[in-house]
Amino acid sequence: MFSLSSTVQPQVTVPLSHLINAFHTPKNTSVSLSGVSVSQNQHRDVVPEHEAPSSEPSLNLRDLGLSELKIGQIDQLVENLLPGFCKGKNISSHWHTSHVSAQSFFENKYVFIQSRGFKTLKSRTRRLQSTSERLAETQNIAPSFVKGFLLRDRGSDVESLDKLMKTKNIPEAHQDAFKTGFAEGFLKAQALTQKTNDSLRRTRLILFVLLLFGIYGLLKNPFLSVRFRTTTGLDSAVDPVQMKNVTFEHVKGVEEAKQELQEVVEFLKNPQKFTILGGKLPKGILLVGPPGTGKTLLARAVAGEADVPFYYASGSEFDEMFVGVGASRIRNLFREAKANAPCVIFIDELDSVGGKRIESPMHPYSRQTINQLLAEMDGFKPNEGVIIIGATNFPEALDNALIRPGRFDMQVTVPRPDVKGRTEILKWYLNKIKFDQSVDPEIIARGTVGFSGAELENLVNQAALKAAVDGKEMVTMKELEFSKDKILMGPERRSVEIDNKNKTITAYHESGHAIIAYYTKDAMPINKATIMPRGPTLGHVSLLPENDRWNETRAQLLAQMDVSMGGRVAEELIFGTDHITTGASSDFDNATKIAKRMVTKFGMSEKLGVMTYSDTGKLSPETQSAIEQEIRILLRDSYERAKHILKTHAKEHKNLAEALLTYETLDAKEIQIVLEGKKLEVR
Ligand SMILES: Nc1ncnc2c1ncn2[C@@H]1O[C@H](COP(=O)(O)OP(=O)(O)OP(=O)(O)O)[C@@H](O)[C@H]1O
Ligand SMILES: [Zn+2]
């Protein structure tokens, strides 16, 4: 594999910050939300019922029939609608400058109760407060409210909306879309008229929209019903869930990850038999990938395919203020799981419990928690049938002890989907709504490079909303394009999207490798070429040996070197010597290794003869420099051969690079079509 490495780091999104801060209203007013659980990608996370001082306006969402909000949707909504809403009104404009992470949000159970004056990082200050203060506060807040404004003059909007739906005879299937559309329109109108509404009313309106959005999400998502008991405070009950209803069929565009996990499913179906037959499995599997690419969904699917219980835990919930709580939760979790084996334990956000940043005052007891986790993982045998799946966006942030053999020693990458994957995901979610015949998912897929599965799902949902707002019967390309642009142009989006210039460089670089491979007789056949970033690489070309190679000929080794050189040569020829990049360093490593082995091991250098030089440290300076000289010559000649080929096939090189820019990933057959000068119709 030849890869172009990058230094691009995925960025963590901060889903709840906007929402939390949106509740800061100008006139020292605060609002409380209660009775509703907020789920992060359908995970459990319950904001407990709590009480606010009665002078504060408050809102019990459960009274309105809402039991859950989905963070992704809240975030979208706030991001897209709130700025317009706040414009020209006296709402403090710095509500989106603070950064309260979703995690600290959930750590701080009371964050919805916003009090006067504090603007930022509330949970952080709270973390620093002493435990006793925190406890005292809990009790103070506890029992006395829910007489809030919304109960007082509770939603004429809600009633009239219900009435409206009845009089309009909206079919049941469309009601949720209708409601959200209604709210969106309402909000827009509100922003236009700029009436002298007081801040309470504004806030209420926002809440109302959020509420409808929540309902929408609830109805839209079949997995939302999968919920667990919360583990607030010292209570640490764990309930598994049978995952029959989620299978690999539900996870689109991550074929390689599914294949890698297939064996785990076999194991879970019958651990004893599997191990008797000599199957060997890791205890822990690390799913690594950007947010929203389906890691959780995959873990659920593993349990579902094998029809075994699924235990969900989020790393952040082990990160406790109180001594021993995190550790005891881990203990309980494993005890339960072992008693119900075979089963899957899923630990989301593994880095937040197993990160290197232990010993920090912010996380006083995390060392303890990690140790407990390690002890539990070491404490059962592979054939006991417990598989632990951890998910993280940042594998490099994990404590090294966690990734040692016998722990999380298998890594499965869950990348952002490529154009084919995106097409499948779009089709899958489109099939859940009504869409026009003219809709071509592939066109949308091509324009959504870098989108995760969750974002594509959201794109389809937003298009459905838009159609509802515009009074359309079904979703057309217009709505899909609209919501695509909306998501693309939103603030902070696409932080990892490779800009066009870099994409172009990558495309030419990878095509360079591919062209050399294609036109060099002894090179291995190409398997595929891609400019989809995966892990630390911006793209790669993979080659497939026709059959297992026992021996390699000199010509084959030289061909491999040439293919390695192709990337840099392409950069130099197309962009000029001044614009070559650092991306070829691993290619050179590769080529140098081959050349070195040819000279020192395989007796393939005339000058040095058929002699091996194993310990180069013990050689005379003359021999050493002769070896270096030979290696240098081999590499230089290889570079020149590659240059010659790329110059000869400049036209094919360009065509291939352009095809890659359009289709991102090309398989062997598609590459052949492009190089033969035919028109490529992908799929
Ligand atoms: N590959 C996919 N195929 C189908 N749906 C997907 C896919 N990826 C994401 N989704 C949708 O997005 C939702 C969120 O994905 P999920 O929670 O599995 O992502 P994740 O990788 O665990 O994200 P995070 O790192 O934020 O926890 C899923 O429940 C599903 O609705
Ligand atoms: Zn390369």
XYZ file of C-alpha atoms and ligand atoms in Angstrom:
715
model
C 0.000 0.000 0.000
C 1.336 3.381 -0.891
C 0.039 6.143 1.168
C 0.254 9.832 1.356
C 0.256 10.774 4.966
C -1.349 13.812 6.390
C -1.296 15.733 9.578
C -4.987 16.471 9.449
C -6.611 15.634 12.746
C -10.287 15.021 13.020
C -11.906 17.628 15.177
C -14.342 16.857 17.900
C -17.607 18.617 17.557
C -19.178 20.318 20.469
C -22.784 19.433 20.052
C -24.513 20.982 22.975
C -22.738 24.241 23.482
C -25.088 26.238 21.353
C -28.114 24.888 22.976
C -26.931 25.449 26.469
C -25.933 28.962 25.765
C -29.024 29.704 23.825
C -30.752 29.709 27.126
C -28.874 32.737 28.267
C -31.315 35.462 27.784
C -30.510 39.105 28.103
C -32.495 40.235 31.056
C -31.081 38.055 33.767
C -33.738 35.569 33.074
C -33.145 31.909 33.148
C -35.168 28.978 32.091
C -35.164 25.436 33.289
C -35.865 22.354 31.327
C -36.751 19.184 33.043
C -38.315 15.826 32.725
C -36.697 15.035 29.492
C -33.808 12.887 28.588
C -31.376 14.052 26.025
C -29.861 11.328 23.994
C -26.588 11.568 22.263
C -26.981 9.495 19.140
C -29.638 7.457 20.800
C -27.524 6.692 23.763
C -28.785 6.890 27.213
C -28.138 10.065 29.051
C -30.810 11.224 31.276
C -31.192 14.684 32.577
C -32.918 13.876 35.803
C -36.051 15.561 36.877
C -34.974 18.399 38.994
C -36.455 21.455 40.430
C -35.638 25.077 40.091
C -36.342 27.972 42.393
C -39.953 28.821 41.786
C -39.184 32.330 40.649
C -37.528 30.937 37.581
C -39.474 30.149 34.486
C -39.318 26.506 33.779
C -40.572 23.994 31.369
C -41.332 20.391 31.861
C -41.090 18.836 28.499
C -42.573 15.590 29.607
C -45.776 17.460 30.316
C -45.849 18.117 26.645
C -45.514 14.462 25.890
C -41.865 14.599 25.041
C -39.516 12.141 26.555
C -36.398 12.508 24.547
C -34.388 14.945 22.493
C -31.721 13.928 20.080
C -28.655 16.043 20.329
C -27.639 15.983 16.716
C -30.969 17.423 15.794
C -30.997 20.027 18.500
C -27.617 21.148 17.385
C -28.612 21.363 13.753
C -31.631 23.329 14.612
C -29.943 25.763 16.895
C -27.124 26.196 14.475
C -29.333 26.875 11.517
C -32.243 28.730 12.936
C -31.132 30.462 16.025
C -28.644 32.923 14.555
C -31.334 34.347 12.305
C -33.709 34.369 15.151
C -31.394 36.288 17.429
C -30.345 38.800 14.829
C -31.445 42.301 15.615
C -32.754 41.275 18.966
C -31.214 42.016 22.216
C -30.016 38.492 22.783
C -26.457 38.307 23.896
C -24.394 37.466 20.902
C -21.697 35.507 22.616
C -23.798 32.479 23.130
C -21.846 30.529 20.662
C -18.429 31.462 21.803
C -18.329 29.281 24.848
C -17.395 25.679 24.733
C -19.171 23.362 26.981
C -18.604 19.906 25.639
C -21.349 17.386 25.475
C -19.380 15.371 27.901
C -19.098 18.027 30.522
C -22.729 18.667 29.895
C -23.614 15.190 30.923
C -21.205 15.209 33.786
C -23.019 18.152 35.116
C -26.530 17.033 35.675
C -27.835 20.515 36.316
C -26.476 22.385 33.468
C -29.889 23.144 32.077
C -30.544 25.288 35.056
C -28.800 28.350 33.884
C -28.360 30.994 36.444
C -27.786 34.647 36.008
C -24.594 36.106 34.856
C -22.552 33.010 34.211
C -21.883 32.654 30.601
C -19.338 30.016 30.035
C -17.870 26.789 31.195
C -20.299 26.411 33.918
C -19.704 22.747 34.315
C -16.030 23.361 34.639
C -16.338 25.733 37.543
C -18.744 23.320 39.023
C -16.276 20.521 38.747
C -13.921 22.461 40.888
C -16.420 22.979 43.611
C -16.128 20.711 46.532
C -18.234 17.639 46.682
C -20.103 18.846 49.697
C -21.032 22.076 48.042
C -22.267 20.153 45.080
C -24.342 17.871 47.193
C -25.813 20.755 49.109
C -26.712 22.395 45.874
C -28.417 19.315 44.618
C -30.643 19.301 47.614
C -31.456 22.947 47.282
C -32.461 22.618 43.762
C -34.389 19.521 44.452
C -38.023 19.691 45.385
C -40.119 22.672 44.478
C -40.968 23.739 41.025
C -42.453 22.921 37.688
C -44.902 25.775 37.903
C -43.041 27.320 35.068
C -44.325 29.553 32.433
C -45.086 26.843 30.038
C -47.288 25.102 32.460
C -48.879 28.395 33.298
C -49.723 29.417 29.800
C -49.035 26.230 28.149
C -48.856 26.096 24.463
C -51.748 27.579 22.664
C -49.426 26.770 19.821
C -49.500 23.134 20.634
C -53.243 23.023 20.738
C -53.801 25.027 17.652
C -51.292 22.911 15.844
C -53.156 19.778 16.796
C -56.371 21.368 15.661
C -54.779 22.495 12.481
C -53.624 19.011 11.703
C -57.079 17.655 12.269
C -58.773 20.231 10.132
C -56.187 19.786 7.427
C -56.507 16.049 7.544
C -52.792 15.464 7.645
C -52.127 11.745 7.341
C -50.452 10.221 10.340
C -47.226 9.419 8.570
C -46.725 13.075 7.731
C -47.669 14.590 11.018
C -44.245 14.769 12.505
C -42.768 16.385 9.437
C -45.677 18.741 9.394
C -45.139 19.742 12.989
C -41.517 20.470 12.533
C -42.168 22.315 9.348
C -44.790 24.319 11.108
C -42.398 25.228 13.851
C -39.725 26.200 11.415
C -42.061 28.445 9.531
C -43.330 29.889 12.754
C -39.864 30.702 13.863
C -39.025 32.349 10.581
C -42.111 34.492 10.673
C -41.234 35.429 14.179
C -37.790 36.578 13.154
C -39.276 38.666 10.354
C -41.820 40.562 12.336
C -39.380 41.366 15.086
C -42.109 42.107 17.512
C -41.307 43.341 20.945
C -41.624 39.951 22.422
C -40.146 39.518 25.779
C -37.340 37.110 26.183
C -39.504 34.536 27.847
C -41.612 34.208 24.835
C -38.611 33.899 22.621
C -37.120 31.263 24.761
C -40.335 29.427 24.884
C -40.540 29.460 21.168
C -37.118 27.975 20.869
C -38.024 25.294 23.315
C -41.154 24.595 21.416
C -39.283 24.085 18.205
C -36.748 21.923 19.932
C -39.569 19.925 21.282
C -41.095 19.305 17.917
C -37.759 18.425 16.535
C -37.343 15.972 19.310
C -40.635 14.342 18.541
C -39.629 14.188 14.952
C -36.411 12.467 15.818
C -38.215 10.099 18.110
C -40.585 8.958 15.451
C -38.003 8.863 12.734
C -35.573 6.622 14.430
C -36.342 3.009 15.076
C -33.475 2.607 17.493
C -34.517 5.366 19.758
C -36.631 3.046 21.737
C -33.556 1.189 22.864
C -32.863 2.697 26.205
C -31.249 1.895 29.433
C -31.549 2.829 32.981
C -29.542 5.774 33.927
C -26.732 5.375 36.348
C -26.970 8.602 38.209
C -25.203 8.935 41.507
C -24.253 5.751 43.182
C -26.906 3.669 41.583
C -25.214 1.440 39.111
C -27.716 -0.931 37.698
C -27.035 -2.249 34.262
C -29.617 -3.622 31.930
C -28.722 -5.310 28.711
C -30.805 -5.084 25.643
C -31.443 -7.731 23.081
C -30.313 -6.392 19.764
C -32.211 -8.643 17.434
C -33.594 -5.716 15.491
C -30.251 -4.236 14.479
C -28.176 -6.166 11.982
C -25.328 -5.510 9.590
C -28.022 -4.743 7.055
C -28.608 -1.463 8.893
C -25.028 -0.324 8.616
C -24.185 0.876 5.156
C -20.974 1.727 3.407
C -18.547 0.168 5.863
C -18.125 -3.215 4.206
C -14.563 -3.771 5.345
C -15.410 -3.168 8.977
C -18.382 -5.520 8.697
C -16.197 -8.224 7.228
C -13.685 -7.839 10.002
C -16.429 -8.120 12.586
C -18.081 -11.141 10.995
C -15.741 -13.449 12.852
C -16.695 -11.871 16.149
C -20.313 -12.667 15.367
C -19.434 -16.298 14.667
C -17.650 -16.421 17.965
C -20.542 -14.963 19.910
C -22.951 -17.416 18.362
C -21.038 -20.268 19.875
C -17.943 -19.358 21.881
C -17.034 -22.891 22.995
C -17.268 -24.409 19.589
C -15.350 -21.544 18.105
C -12.464 -21.901 20.513
C -12.390 -25.702 20.303
C -11.969 -25.382 16.569
C -8.940 -23.268 17.255
C -10.442 -19.867 16.606
C -8.604 -17.137 18.397
C -10.191 -13.863 19.193
C -9.199 -10.689 20.911
C -11.123 -9.803 24.055
C -11.401 -6.230 23.103
C -12.067 -4.607 19.770
C -11.467 -0.970 19.205
C -13.666 0.746 16.665
C -11.831 3.783 15.470
C -13.350 6.487 13.354
C -14.771 9.980 13.195
C -18.045 10.791 14.971
C -21.235 9.583 13.370
C -19.729 6.970 11.106
C -21.724 4.180 12.700
C -19.436 2.763 15.377
C -22.211 2.388 17.879
C -24.507 1.054 15.215
C -21.902 -1.534 14.217
C -21.448 -2.684 17.799
C -25.197 -3.052 18.130
C -25.289 -4.948 14.886
C -22.661 -7.386 16.130
C -24.877 -8.167 19.114
C -27.927 -8.257 16.874
C -26.396 -10.615 14.338
C -25.351 -12.977 17.085
C -28.583 -12.427 18.988
C -26.853 -11.822 22.311
C -27.366 -9.123 24.962
C -25.774 -5.745 24.431
C -24.455 -3.707 27.324
C -23.968 -0.076 26.606
C -21.757 2.197 28.623
C -20.264 5.539 27.846
C -16.738 6.242 28.974
C -17.727 9.609 30.260
C -20.126 8.165 32.755
C -17.326 6.332 34.497
C -15.500 9.544 34.961
C -16.737 10.418 38.382
C -16.236 12.982 41.049
C -16.612 10.448 43.776
C -13.962 8.032 44.850
C -14.597 4.507 43.694
C -17.793 5.140 41.779
C -16.320 4.769 38.322
C -14.526 1.618 39.344
C -17.575 0.099 40.944
C -19.663 0.815 37.881
C -17.145 -1.054 35.794
C -17.218 -3.936 38.230
C -21.003 -4.126 38.115
C -21.054 -3.927 34.376
C -18.678 -6.843 33.987
C -20.372 -8.918 36.648
C -23.697 -8.546 34.900
C -22.194 -9.229 31.528
C -20.336 -12.332 32.587
C -23.480 -13.720 34.118
C -25.217 -13.269 30.785
C -22.484 -14.355 28.416
C -22.196 -14.613 25.517
C -22.731 -10.920 25.172
C -21.270 -7.649 23.972
C -20.142 -4.838 26.203
C -19.889 -1.607 24.325
C -17.935 1.284 25.799
C -18.447 4.445 23.839
C -15.985 7.329 24.133
C -13.375 4.968 25.495
C -10.846 7.782 25.489
C -12.752 9.632 28.147
C -12.208 6.827 30.619
C -9.051 5.353 29.136
C -7.275 8.483 28.026
C -3.753 9.457 28.863
C -4.825 12.582 30.635
C -5.210 10.758 33.899
C -3.892 12.306 37.109
C -5.415 15.614 36.139
C -7.346 17.378 38.904
C -10.339 17.436 36.591
C -10.569 13.674 36.679
C -9.397 12.724 40.137
C -10.336 9.084 40.039
C -9.838 8.046 36.479
C -6.646 6.109 37.177
C -8.656 3.938 39.515
C -11.289 3.447 36.875
C -8.817 2.453 34.204
C -7.168 0.000 36.553
C -10.510 -1.563 37.265
C -11.230 -1.881 33.569
C -7.857 -3.498 32.975
C -8.356 -5.875 35.853
C -11.772 -6.901 34.539
C -10.459 -7.470 31.057
C -7.635 -9.595 32.370
C -10.009 -11.434 34.643
C -11.871 -13.603 32.183
C -10.904 -16.173 29.644
C -11.405 -15.678 25.930
C -13.877 -18.547 25.703
C -16.220 -17.043 28.278
C -17.959 -15.263 25.456
C -17.753 -11.660 26.536
C -16.634 -9.325 23.799
C -15.787 -5.780 24.691
C -16.115 -3.269 21.946
C -14.719 0.164 22.572
C -15.222 3.174 20.344
C -13.042 6.205 20.021
C -12.357 9.064 17.694
C -8.831 9.398 19.009
C -6.987 6.117 19.347
C -3.756 7.954 19.935
C -5.226 9.458 23.087
C -5.697 6.055 24.681
C -3.666 4.847 27.591
C -1.087 2.392 26.280
C -2.045 -0.217 28.832
C -5.439 -0.500 27.175
C -4.135 -1.500 23.781
C -1.758 -4.194 24.942
C -2.324 -7.806 23.871
C -5.215 -9.360 25.730
C -7.056 -6.071 25.963
C -8.166 -3.888 23.087
C -5.777 -5.546 20.708
C -7.867 -5.552 17.555
C -8.536 -2.315 15.763
C -11.247 -1.897 13.213
C -11.334 1.321 11.285
C -14.744 2.794 10.624
C -13.986 5.443 8.045
C -16.163 8.080 6.553
C -17.991 6.426 3.682
C -16.738 6.834 0.142
C -19.005 7.813 -2.703
C -20.352 4.284 -3.084
C -21.007 4.044 0.640
C -22.614 7.451 0.707
C -24.898 6.436 -2.129
C -25.990 3.369 -0.187
C -26.567 5.323 2.997
C -28.582 7.964 1.162
C -30.680 5.302 -0.535
C -31.292 3.593 2.765
C -32.591 6.724 4.446
C -34.411 7.960 1.354
C -36.389 4.763 1.371
C -37.810 5.785 4.715
C -39.369 8.916 3.278
C -41.340 9.818 0.183
C -39.157 10.940 -2.652
C -39.601 11.793 -6.279
C -38.508 9.464 -9.079
C -36.084 12.076 -10.358
C -33.969 11.867 -7.222
C -30.490 10.562 -7.973
C -28.728 9.644 -4.733
C -25.415 9.277 -6.487
C -25.300 12.922 -7.471
C -25.849 13.930 -3.864
C -23.290 11.362 -2.782
C -20.670 12.861 -5.057
C -21.221 16.284 -3.600
C -20.966 15.200 0.004
C -17.336 14.195 0.371
C -16.468 13.833 4.016
C -20.018 13.414 5.286
C -20.519 10.750 7.911
C -23.454 8.357 7.957
C -25.108 10.412 10.655
C -24.731 13.556 8.578
C -26.200 11.894 5.513
C -29.135 10.693 7.542
C -29.546 14.220 8.763
C -29.343 15.538 5.216
C -32.266 13.364 4.197
C -34.254 14.388 7.262
C -33.620 18.032 6.623
C -34.738 17.638 3.036
C -37.940 16.060 4.262
C -38.458 19.006 6.590
C -37.856 21.449 3.828
C -40.365 19.679 1.640
C -42.895 19.816 4.450
C -42.279 23.513 5.027
C -42.715 24.199 1.327
C -45.875 22.170 1.219
C -44.497 19.591 -1.163
C -45.800 16.082 -1.453
C -42.403 14.493 -1.699
C -38.730 15.213 -1.575
C -37.062 16.200 -4.822
C -33.462 16.919 -5.778
C -34.121 20.528 -4.931
C -34.673 19.845 -1.244
C -31.762 17.462 -1.097
C -29.446 20.022 -2.640
C -30.824 22.637 -0.322
C -30.158 20.677 2.807
C -26.768 19.612 1.530
C -25.767 23.235 1.120
C -27.261 24.137 4.433
C -25.179 21.540 6.184
C -22.074 22.324 4.169
C -22.261 26.016 4.792
C -23.172 25.841 8.402
C -20.605 27.047 10.874
C -17.786 24.715 11.845
C -18.734 22.094 9.352
C -16.379 19.953 7.351
C -13.408 20.648 9.499
C -11.698 17.568 8.180
C -12.684 17.993 4.626
C -9.576 18.136 2.565
C -9.533 21.350 0.604
C -9.570 21.176 -3.159
C -5.913 21.918 -3.638
C -4.848 19.084 -1.416
C -7.348 16.801 -3.030
C -5.948 17.579 -6.417
C -2.415 16.900 -5.255
C -3.540 13.633 -3.702
C -5.358 12.648 -6.869
C -2.284 13.170 -9.019
C -0.026 11.540 -6.479
C -2.136 8.404 -6.226
C -2.717 8.264 -9.964
C 1.049 8.456 -10.315
C 1.404 5.235 -8.354
C -1.410 3.641 -10.306
C -0.046 4.590 -13.723
C 3.356 3.129 -12.949
C 1.756 -0.029 -11.657
C -0.409 -0.294 -14.738
C 2.346 0.223 -17.293
C 5.134 -1.717 -15.598
C 5.173 -5.304 -16.707
C 6.310 -6.846 -13.461
C 4.292 -4.726 -11.077
C 1.434 -6.274 -9.153
C -2.032 -5.621 -10.519
C -3.903 -2.684 -9.062
C -6.724 -3.449 -6.693
C -8.055 0.029 -6.169
C -7.087 3.646 -5.952
C -8.729 6.114 -3.654
C -8.414 9.652 -2.457
C -10.649 9.046 0.518
C -8.763 9.903 3.675
C -8.465 6.921 5.905
C -6.670 7.023 9.219
C -3.631 9.224 8.809
C -3.521 8.850 5.033
C -5.041 11.124 2.452
C -5.416 8.407 -0.096
C -3.858 5.224 -1.270
C -3.403 2.805 -4.101
C -3.504 -0.830 -3.216
C -2.079 -3.602 -5.312
C -2.959 -7.257 -5.221
C -0.487 -9.993 -5.929
C -2.063 -12.449 -8.342
C -1.183 -15.265 -6.040
C 0.876 -15.553 -2.911
C 4.393 -14.710 -3.769
C 6.991 -17.081 -2.459
C 9.825 -15.635 -4.388
C 10.247 -12.284 -5.950
C 12.307 -11.615 -9.008
C 14.653 -8.734 -9.416
C 12.308 -7.256 -11.988
C 9.417 -7.464 -9.547
C 11.383 -5.730 -6.835
C 12.399 -2.973 -9.184
C 8.790 -2.619 -10.289
C 7.705 -2.200 -6.686
C 10.261 0.517 -6.222
C 9.093 2.270 -9.351
C 5.500 2.183 -8.221
C 6.563 3.736 -4.920
C 8.338 6.499 -6.762
C 5.295 7.262 -8.895
C 3.665 9.485 -6.276
C 6.452 11.982 -5.876
C 7.332 11.928 -9.556
C 3.739 12.868 -10.299
C 3.873 15.772 -7.878
C 7.073 17.027 -9.420
C 5.861 16.737 -13.017
C 2.459 18.266 -12.445
C 3.053 20.897 -9.797
C 6.762 21.650 -10.165
C 9.756 21.056 -7.909
C 8.794 23.892 -5.613
C 5.468 22.325 -4.811
C 6.374 18.786 -3.986
C 4.939 17.724 -0.656
C 5.998 15.743 2.375
C 3.430 13.118 1.502
C 5.883 10.794 -0.190
C 8.055 9.981 2.775
C 6.586 6.563 3.409
C 6.854 5.808 -0.313
C 10.571 6.503 -0.097
C 10.875 4.383 3.009
C 9.335 1.602 1.063
C 11.571 1.958 -1.955
C 14.686 2.376 0.154
C 13.939 -0.782 2.094
C 13.618 -2.760 -1.094
C 16.816 -1.340 -2.548
C 18.686 -2.001 0.647
C 17.567 -5.599 0.770
C 18.474 -6.095 -2.863
C 21.994 -4.936 -2.172
C 22.651 -6.409 1.253
C 20.560 -9.570 1.283
C 19.599 -10.778 -2.124
C 22.928 -10.418 -3.879
C 21.334 -8.347 -6.600
C 24.056 -5.768 -6.949
C 26.828 -6.417 -9.423
C 29.277 -4.283 -7.556
C 28.795 -5.936 -4.197
C 28.281 -9.405 -5.541
C 26.424 -12.344 -4.167
C 27.258 -11.712 -0.587
C 25.032 -10.812 2.317
C 25.794 -7.993 4.676
C 23.788 -8.567 7.769
C 25.282 -6.339 10.416
C 26.081 -3.167 8.558
C 27.582 -1.682 11.707
C 30.555 -4.048 11.520
C 31.490 -3.287 7.940
C 34.470 -1.308 6.814
C 33.739 2.298 5.938
C 34.517 1.553 2.292
C 32.049 -1.310 2.070
C 29.442 0.768 3.857
C 29.775 3.625 1.455
C 29.778 1.219 -1.482
C 26.472 -0.181 -0.228
C 25.018 3.272 0.186
C 26.217 4.201 -3.251
C 24.531 1.152 -4.786
C 21.280 1.847 -2.987
C 21.359 5.422 -4.140
C 21.876 4.358 -7.750
C 19.027 1.876 -7.588
C 16.721 4.540 -6.212
C 17.791 7.160 -8.700
C 17.312 4.829 -11.650
C 13.946 3.846 -10.322
C 12.925 7.495 -10.046
C 13.986 8.080 -13.627
C 12.077 5.060 -14.908
C 8.960 6.298 -13.140
C 9.427 9.736 -14.615
C 9.744 8.300 -18.068
C 6.522 6.348 -17.745
C 4.566 9.285 -16.369
C 5.808 11.553 -19.118
C 4.877 8.994 -21.752
C 1.421 8.565 -20.270
C 0.732 12.148 -19.283
C -2.720 12.036 -20.823
C -3.758 8.882 -18.997
C -2.330 10.296 -15.805
C -4.502 13.373 -16.107
C -7.605 11.355 -16.953
C -7.104 9.098 -14.001
C -6.520 11.962 -11.594
C -9.685 13.629 -12.823
C -11.656 10.440 -12.498
C -10.421 10.090 -8.938
C -11.441 13.641 -8.170
C -14.910 12.815 -9.388
C -15.383 9.316 -8.063
C -12.884 9.236 -5.177
C -12.450 5.502 -5.338
C -11.868 3.456 -8.445
C -11.537 -0.284 -8.577
C -9.306 -2.224 -10.927
C -11.847 -2.421 -13.666
C -12.726 1.231 -13.489
C -9.081 2.211 -13.602
C -8.649 0.090 -16.680
C -11.605 1.745 -18.373
C -10.194 5.196 -17.696
C -6.725 4.275 -18.882
C -8.067 2.687 -22.067
C -9.594 6.055 -22.777
C -13.185 4.964 -22.493
C -15.855 6.895 -20.773
C -16.388 5.854 -17.202
C -19.928 5.288 -16.049
C -19.551 4.367 -12.446
C -22.358 2.000 -11.575
N -22.808 3.640 8.079
C -24.029 3.991 8.452
N -25.101 3.407 7.899
C -26.341 3.763 8.268
N -26.608 4.689 9.209
C -25.584 5.316 9.801
C -24.242 4.984 9.467
N -23.430 5.744 10.208
C -24.213 6.499 10.990
N -25.512 6.261 10.756
C -26.640 6.912 11.401
O -26.140 7.853 12.327
C -26.463 7.485 13.666
C -25.301 7.769 14.573
O -24.270 6.864 14.327
P -23.473 6.176 15.499
O -23.939 6.625 16.831
O -23.430 4.734 15.268
O -22.061 6.819 15.214
P -20.751 6.721 16.057
O -19.684 6.398 15.075
O -20.950 5.804 17.202
O -20.594 8.199 16.514
P -19.933 8.787 17.821
O -18.457 8.642 17.640
O -20.398 10.215 17.758
O -20.496 8.006 18.971
C -26.800 6.020 13.583
O -27.671 5.643 14.601
C -27.454 5.927 12.215
O -28.774 6.382 12.275
Zn 2.411 7.817 -2.278
